[in-house]
PDB file of C-alpha atoms in Angstrom:
ATOM      1  CA  UNK A   1      55.631 -24.338  47.620  1.00  0.00           C
ATOM      2  CA  UNK A   2      55.002 -21.726  44.617  1.00  0.00           C
ATOM      3  CA  UNK A   3      52.593 -22.842  41.829  1.00  0.00           C
ATOM      4  CA  UNK A   4      56.143 -23.080  39.644  1.00  0.00           C
ATOM      5  CA  UNK A   5      57.420 -25.159  41.997  1.00  0.00           C
ATOM      6  CA  UNK A   6      54.329 -27.731  42.131  1.00  0.00           C
ATOM      7  CA  UNK A   7      54.560 -27.925  38.384  1.00  0.00           C
ATOM      8  CA  UNK A   8      58.282 -28.664  38.242  1.00  0.00           C
ATOM      9  CA  UNK A   9      57.418 -31.306  40.667  1.00  0.00           C
ATOM     10  CA  UNK A  10      54.469 -32.928  38.465  1.00  0.00           C
ATOM     11  CA  UNK A  11      56.716 -32.792  35.411  1.00  0.00           C
ATOM     12  CA  UNK A  12      59.043 -35.027  36.948  1.00  0.00           C
ATOM     13  CA  UNK A  13      56.506 -37.588  36.897  1.00  0.00           C
ATOM     14  CA  UNK A  14      56.527 -38.001  33.142  1.00  0.00           C
ATOM     15  CA  UNK A  15      58.755 -40.198  31.001  1.00  0.00           C
ATOM     16  CA  UNK A  16      58.680 -38.828  28.791  1.00  0.00           C
ATOM     17  CA  UNK A  17      57.226 -35.687  28.953  1.00  0.00           C
ATOM     18  CA  UNK A  18      55.450 -34.371  25.344  1.00  0.00           C
ATOM     19  CA  UNK A  19      53.727 -31.599  26.563  1.00  0.00           C
ATOM     20  CA  UNK A  20      56.558 -29.323  27.274  1.00  0.00           C
ATOM     21  CA  UNK A  21      55.743 -25.664  26.271  1.00  0.00           C
ATOM     22  CA  UNK A  22      55.598 -23.402  29.164  1.00  0.00           C
ATOM     23  CA  UNK A  23      52.286 -21.629  27.799  1.00  0.00           C
ATOM     24  CA  UNK A  24      50.537 -24.648  27.576  1.00  0.00           C
ATOM     25  CA  UNK A  25      52.194 -26.178  30.987  1.00  0.00           C
ATOM     26  CA  UNK A  26      50.859 -22.796  32.790  1.00  0.00           C
ATOM     27  CA  UNK A  27      47.550 -22.890  31.061  1.00  0.00           C
ATOM     28  CA  UNK A  28      46.770 -26.282  32.826  1.00  0.00           C
ATOM     29  CA  UNK A  29      48.483 -25.388  36.136  1.00  0.00           C
ATOM     30  CA  UNK A  30      45.742 -21.973  36.079  1.00  0.00           C
ATOM     31  CA  UNK A  31      43.176 -24.464  35.121  1.00  0.00           C
ATOM     32  CA  UNK A  32      44.207 -27.088  37.971  1.00  0.00           C
ATOM     33  CA  UNK A  33      44.263 -24.198  40.494  1.00  0.00           C
ATOM     34  CA  UNK A  34      40.517 -22.699  39.139  1.00  0.00           C
ATOM     35  CA  UNK A  35      39.171 -25.831  39.143  1.00  0.00           C
ATOM     36  CA  UNK A  36      40.396 -26.252  43.033  1.00  0.00           C
ATOM     37  CA  UNK A  37      38.923 -23.244  43.839  1.00  0.00           C
ATOM     38  CA  UNK A  38      35.564 -23.387  41.989  1.00  0.00           C
ATOM     39  CA  UNK A  39      34.756 -26.875  43.682  1.00  0.00           C
ATOM     40  CA  UNK A  40      36.831 -26.655  47.074  1.00  0.00           C
ATOM     41  CA  UNK A  41      37.800 -23.556  47.898  1.00  0.00           C
ATOM     42  CA  UNK A  42      40.407 -21.978  50.489  1.00  0.00           C
ATOM     43  CA  UNK A  43      38.711 -19.850  53.215  1.00  0.00           C
ATOM     44  CA  UNK A  44      41.313 -17.692  54.934  1.00  0.00           C
ATOM     45  CA  UNK A  45      41.216 -14.569  57.147  1.00  0.00           C
ATOM     46  CA  UNK A  46      42.772 -11.406  58.276  1.00  0.00           C
ATOM     47  CA  UNK A  47      42.760  -9.195  61.439  1.00  0.00           C
ATOM     48  CA  UNK A  48      41.942  -5.832  61.653  1.00  0.00           C
ATOM     49  CA  UNK A  49      43.059  -3.527  64.442  1.00  0.00           C
ATOM     50  CA  UNK A  50      40.978  -0.605  64.843  1.00  0.00           C
ATOM     51  CA  UNK A  51      43.397   1.657  63.205  1.00  0.00           C
ATOM     52  CA  UNK A  52      42.368   0.065  59.954  1.00  0.00           C
ATOM     53  CA  UNK A  53      39.187   2.322  59.599  1.00  0.00           C
ATOM     54  CA  UNK A  54      36.020   1.597  58.265  1.00  0.00           C
ATOM     55  CA  UNK A  55      36.739   0.691  54.911  1.00  0.00           C
ATOM     56  CA  UNK A  56      39.291  -2.323  54.040  1.00  0.00           C
ATOM     57  CA  UNK A  57      41.103  -2.510  50.885  1.00  0.00           C
ATOM     58  CA  UNK A  58      40.643  -5.979  49.439  1.00  0.00           C
ATOM     59  CA  UNK A  59      43.627  -8.531  50.216  1.00  0.00           C
ATOM     60  CA  UNK A  60      45.920  -9.568  47.230  1.00  0.00           C
ATOM     61  CA  UNK A  61      44.430 -13.070  47.142  1.00  0.00           C
ATOM     62  CA  UNK A  62      40.762 -11.918  47.833  1.00  0.00           C
ATOM     63  CA  UNK A  63      37.938 -13.798  46.037  1.00  0.00           C
ATOM     64  CA  UNK A  64      34.771 -13.269  47.387  1.00  0.00           C
ATOM     65  CA  UNK A  65      33.488 -12.170  51.340  1.00  0.00           C
ATOM     66  CA  UNK A  66      32.528 -14.541  53.493  1.00  0.00           C
ATOM     67  CA  UNK A  67      31.829 -12.211  56.405  1.00  0.00           C
ATOM     68  CA  UNK A  68      33.534 -10.140  59.271  1.00  0.00           C
ATOM     69  CA  UNK A  69      33.238 -10.578  63.027  1.00  0.00           C
ATOM     70  CA  UNK A  70      34.595  -8.876  66.205  1.00  0.00           C
ATOM     71  CA  UNK A  71      36.495 -10.334  68.599  1.00  0.00           C
ATOM     72  CA  UNK A  72      33.361 -12.270  70.183  1.00  0.00           C
ATOM     73  CA  UNK A  73      32.624 -13.670  66.614  1.00  0.00           C
ATOM     74  CA  UNK A  74      29.426 -11.535  66.453  1.00  0.00           C
ATOM     75  CA  UNK A  75      28.849 -10.879  62.578  1.00  0.00           C
ATOM     76  CA  UNK A  76      29.666  -7.201  61.598  1.00  0.00           C
ATOM     77  CA  UNK A  77      27.696  -5.672  58.610  1.00  0.00           C
ATOM     78  CA  UNK A  78      29.636  -4.973  55.561  1.00  0.00           C
ATOM     79  CA  UNK A  79      29.058  -3.859  52.253  1.00  0.00           C
ATOM     80  CA  UNK A  80      31.133  -4.544  49.297  1.00  0.00           C
ATOM     81  CA  UNK A  81      32.507  -1.476  47.221  1.00  0.00           C
ATOM     82  CA  UNK A  82      34.253  -1.388  43.708  1.00  0.00           C
ATOM     83  CA  UNK A  83      37.499  -0.797  46.074  1.00  0.00           C
ATOM     84  CA  UNK A  84      36.953  -2.231  48.838  1.00  0.00           C
ATOM     85  CA  UNK A  85      34.838  -3.683  51.958  1.00  0.00           C
ATOM     86  CA  UNK A  86      32.885  -0.979  53.841  1.00  0.00           C
ATOM     87  CA  UNK A  87      32.097  -1.935  57.592  1.00  0.00           C
ATOM     88  CA  UNK A  88      28.569  -0.811  58.625  1.00  0.00           C
ATOM     89  CA  UNK A  89      29.563  -0.161  62.527  1.00  0.00           C
ATOM     90  CA  UNK A  90      26.723  -0.435  65.128  1.00  0.00           C
ATOM     91  CA  UNK A  91      28.976   0.785  67.997  1.00  0.00           C
ATOM     92  CA  UNK A  92      28.508  -2.722  69.877  1.00  0.00           C
ATOM     93  CA  UNK A  93      31.537  -4.284  68.316  1.00  0.00           C
ATOM     94  CA  UNK A  94      34.532  -5.270  69.965  1.00  0.00           C
ATOM     95  CA  UNK A  95      38.137  -5.025  68.475  1.00  0.00           C
ATOM     96  CA  UNK A  96      39.873  -6.481  66.728  1.00  0.00           C
ATOM     97  CA  UNK A  97      37.852  -7.817  63.948  1.00  0.00           C
ATOM     98  CA  UNK A  98      38.161 -10.422  61.508  1.00  0.00           C
ATOM     99  CA  UNK A  99      37.848 -10.401  57.783  1.00  0.00           C
ATOM    100  CA  UNK A 100      37.060 -13.877  56.725  1.00  0.00           C
ATOM    101  CA  UNK A 101      37.054 -14.348  52.840  1.00  0.00           C
ATOM    102  CA  UNK A 102      37.768 -16.753  49.798  1.00  0.00           C
ATOM    103  CA  UNK A 103      40.959 -17.197  48.493  1.00  0.00           C
ATOM    104  CA  UNK A 104      42.062 -16.317  44.567  1.00  0.00           C
ATOM    105  CA  UNK A 105      43.964 -19.183  43.747  1.00  0.00           C
ATOM    106  CA  UNK A 106      43.986 -18.647  39.843  1.00  0.00           C
ATOM    107  CA  UNK A 107      45.279 -15.439  39.394  1.00  0.00           C
ATOM    108  CA  UNK A 108      48.303 -15.291  41.209  1.00  0.00           C
ATOM    109  CA  UNK A 109      51.710 -14.953  40.254  1.00  0.00           C
ATOM    110  CA  UNK A 110      53.079 -18.777  39.851  1.00  0.00           C
ATOM    111  CA  UNK A 111      56.897 -17.987  40.847  1.00  0.00           C
ATOM    112  CA  UNK A 112      56.302 -15.838  43.975  1.00  0.00           C
ATOM    113  CA  UNK A 113      53.093 -16.790  45.476  1.00  0.00           C
ATOM    114  CA  UNK A 114      53.111 -19.763  47.888  1.00  0.00           C
ATOM    115  CA  UNK A 115      49.994 -22.407  48.041  1.00  0.00           C
ATOM    116  CA  UNK A 116      48.162 -23.180  51.454  1.00  0.00           C
ATOM    117  CA  UNK A 117      49.878 -26.534  52.029  1.00  0.00           C
ATOM    118  CA  UNK A 118      46.869 -28.616  52.618  1.00  0.00           C
ATOM    119  CA  UNK A 119      45.691 -28.268  48.937  1.00  0.00           C
ATOM    120  CA  UNK A 120      49.188 -29.299  47.299  1.00  0.00           C
ATOM    121  CA  UNK A 121      48.540 -32.805  47.258  1.00  0.00           C
ATOM    122  CA  UNK A 122      45.167 -32.662  45.421  1.00  0.00           C
ATOM    123  CA  UNK A 123      46.260 -29.730  43.091  1.00  0.00           C
ATOM    124  CA  UNK A 124      49.596 -31.767  42.155  1.00  0.00           C
ATOM    125  CA  UNK A 125      47.300 -35.216  41.264  1.00  0.00           C
ATOM    126  CA  UNK A 126      44.735 -32.972  39.189  1.00  0.00           C
ATOM    127  CA  UNK A 127      47.337 -31.401  37.803  1.00  0.00           C
ATOM    128  CA  UNK A 128      48.934 -34.754  36.873  1.00  0.00           C
ATOM    129  CA  UNK A 129      45.812 -36.062  35.482  1.00  0.00           C
ATOM    130  CA  UNK A 130      45.471 -32.957  32.953  1.00  0.00           C
ATOM    131  CA  UNK A 131      48.706 -33.393  31.893  1.00  0.00           C
ATOM    132  CA  UNK A 132      48.446 -37.087  31.318  1.00  0.00           C
ATOM    133  CA  UNK A 133      45.364 -36.817  29.384  1.00  0.00           C
ATOM    134  CA  UNK A 134      47.217 -34.756  26.643  1.00  0.00           C
ATOM    135  CA  UNK A 135      50.921 -36.516  26.713  1.00  0.00           C
ATOM    136  CA  UNK A 136      49.301 -40.212  26.388  1.00  0.00           C
ATOM    137  CA  UNK A 137      47.478 -38.710  23.395  1.00  0.00           C
ATOM    138  CA  UNK A 138      50.869 -37.164  21.836  1.00  0.00           C
ATOM    139  CA  UNK A 139      52.607 -40.628  22.743  1.00  0.00           C
ATOM    140  CA  UNK A 140      49.868 -42.712  21.174  1.00  0.00           C
ATOM    141  CA  UNK A 141      50.235 -40.611  17.794  1.00  0.00           C
ATOM    142  CA  UNK A 142      54.020 -40.733  17.869  1.00  0.00           C
ATOM    143  CA  UNK A 143      53.643 -44.497  18.367  1.00  0.00           C
ATOM    144  CA  UNK A 144      51.337 -44.768  15.536  1.00  0.00           C
ATOM    145  CA  UNK A 145      53.213 -42.515  13.191  1.00  0.00           C
ATOM    146  CA  UNK A 146      56.420 -44.794  13.939  1.00  0.00           C
ATOM    147  CA  UNK A 147      54.512 -47.930  13.856  1.00  0.00           C
ATOM    148  CA  UNK A 148      55.253 -48.703  17.673  1.00  0.00           C
ATOM    149  CA  UNK A 149      52.884 -50.826  19.903  1.00  0.00           C
ATOM    150  CA  UNK A 150      50.762 -48.662  21.646  1.00  0.00           C
ATOM    151  CA  UNK A 151      48.526 -51.006  23.422  1.00  0.00           C
ATOM    152  CA  UNK A 152      49.734 -50.690  26.696  1.00  0.00           C
ATOM    153  CA  UNK A 153      48.911 -46.831  27.105  1.00  0.00           C
ATOM    154  CA  UNK A 154      45.677 -45.922  28.890  1.00  0.00           C
ATOM    155  CA  UNK A 155      42.903 -45.416  26.661  1.00  0.00           C
ATOM    156  CA  UNK A 156      41.126 -41.861  26.419  1.00  0.00           C
ATOM    157  CA  UNK A 157      37.936 -42.483  28.416  1.00  0.00           C
ATOM    158  CA  UNK A 158      40.048 -43.739  31.728  1.00  0.00           C
ATOM    159  CA  UNK A 159      42.124 -40.612  31.576  1.00  0.00           C
ATOM    160  CA  UNK A 160      39.191 -38.518  31.588  1.00  0.00           C
ATOM    161  CA  UNK A 161      37.101 -40.549  34.180  1.00  0.00           C
ATOM    162  CA  UNK A 162      40.347 -39.993  36.527  1.00  0.00           C
ATOM    163  CA  UNK A 163      40.296 -36.252  35.923  1.00  0.00           C
ATOM    164  CA  UNK A 164      36.622 -36.570  36.741  1.00  0.00           C
ATOM    165  CA  UNK A 165      37.291 -38.642  40.016  1.00  0.00           C
ATOM    166  CA  UNK A 166      39.758 -36.056  41.123  1.00  0.00           C
ATOM    167  CA  UNK A 167      36.860 -33.231  40.608  1.00  0.00           C
ATOM    168  CA  UNK A 168      34.506 -34.903  42.911  1.00  0.00           C
ATOM    169  CA  UNK A 169      37.624 -35.674  45.297  1.00  0.00           C
ATOM    170  CA  UNK A 170      38.102 -31.933  45.274  1.00  0.00           C
ATOM    171  CA  UNK A 171      34.140 -31.205  45.931  1.00  0.00           C
ATOM    172  CA  UNK A 172      34.087 -33.757  48.866  1.00  0.00           C
ATOM    173  CA  UNK A 173      36.685 -31.579  50.347  1.00  0.00           C
ATOM    174  CA  UNK A 174      34.684 -28.393  50.267  1.00  0.00           C
ATOM    175  CA  UNK A 175      36.227 -25.676  52.545  1.00  0.00           C
ATOM    176  CA  UNK A 176      33.781 -25.191  55.550  1.00  0.00           C
ATOM    177  CA  UNK A 177      32.704 -21.852  56.126  1.00  0.00           C
ATOM    178  CA  UNK A 178      33.346 -20.810  59.933  1.00  0.00           C
ATOM    179  CA  UNK A 179      29.910 -19.258  61.339  1.00  0.00           C
ATOM    180  CA  UNK A 180      28.939 -16.186  62.505  1.00  0.00           C
ATOM    181  CA  UNK A 181      26.547 -15.159  65.509  1.00  0.00           C
ATOM    182  CA  UNK A 182      24.331 -12.299  65.038  1.00  0.00           C
ATOM    183  CA  UNK A 183      24.302  -9.803  68.062  1.00  0.00           C
ATOM    184  CA  UNK A 184      21.430  -9.810  70.215  1.00  0.00           C
ATOM    185  CA  UNK A 185      20.116  -5.957  71.281  1.00  0.00           C
TER     186      UNK A 185
END
């Protein structure tokens, strides 16, 4: 599922949807992805073959290095450079190596990049809560202007509390960094 697909699914949860400008919805989607990235994170890895050399270009979805390990899960020393990751080989490493890093969720193309399936539900719920805060505020203004009853609408503190509760849930689902062992010499 792409972020654009996720947004379309969340939009269907609203009747009526008064927050309907594309830029505004994309901004809220980016905010939801950033919140998940900052509070929980997604760890992924990439297998490196010997032919890849001693310098690794940053993957497209790279955010931050966790570590590089060899086939036996021993740590391979690495250093971040301006254009990639440089490996500091000792000669004891066994190939293939594994680059483990935090995934950048926020700065991706919404139409072509696919979200990790494990985060879709949480991001959907959080995006819905963000949209609902603004949507209910607009419905309330329209109701007041049209002199309609708006007493059945949730109040602002309740909506903001829902956002905070979801942020806490994200933090509880924080990605677990896999371990690496130092090679004994």
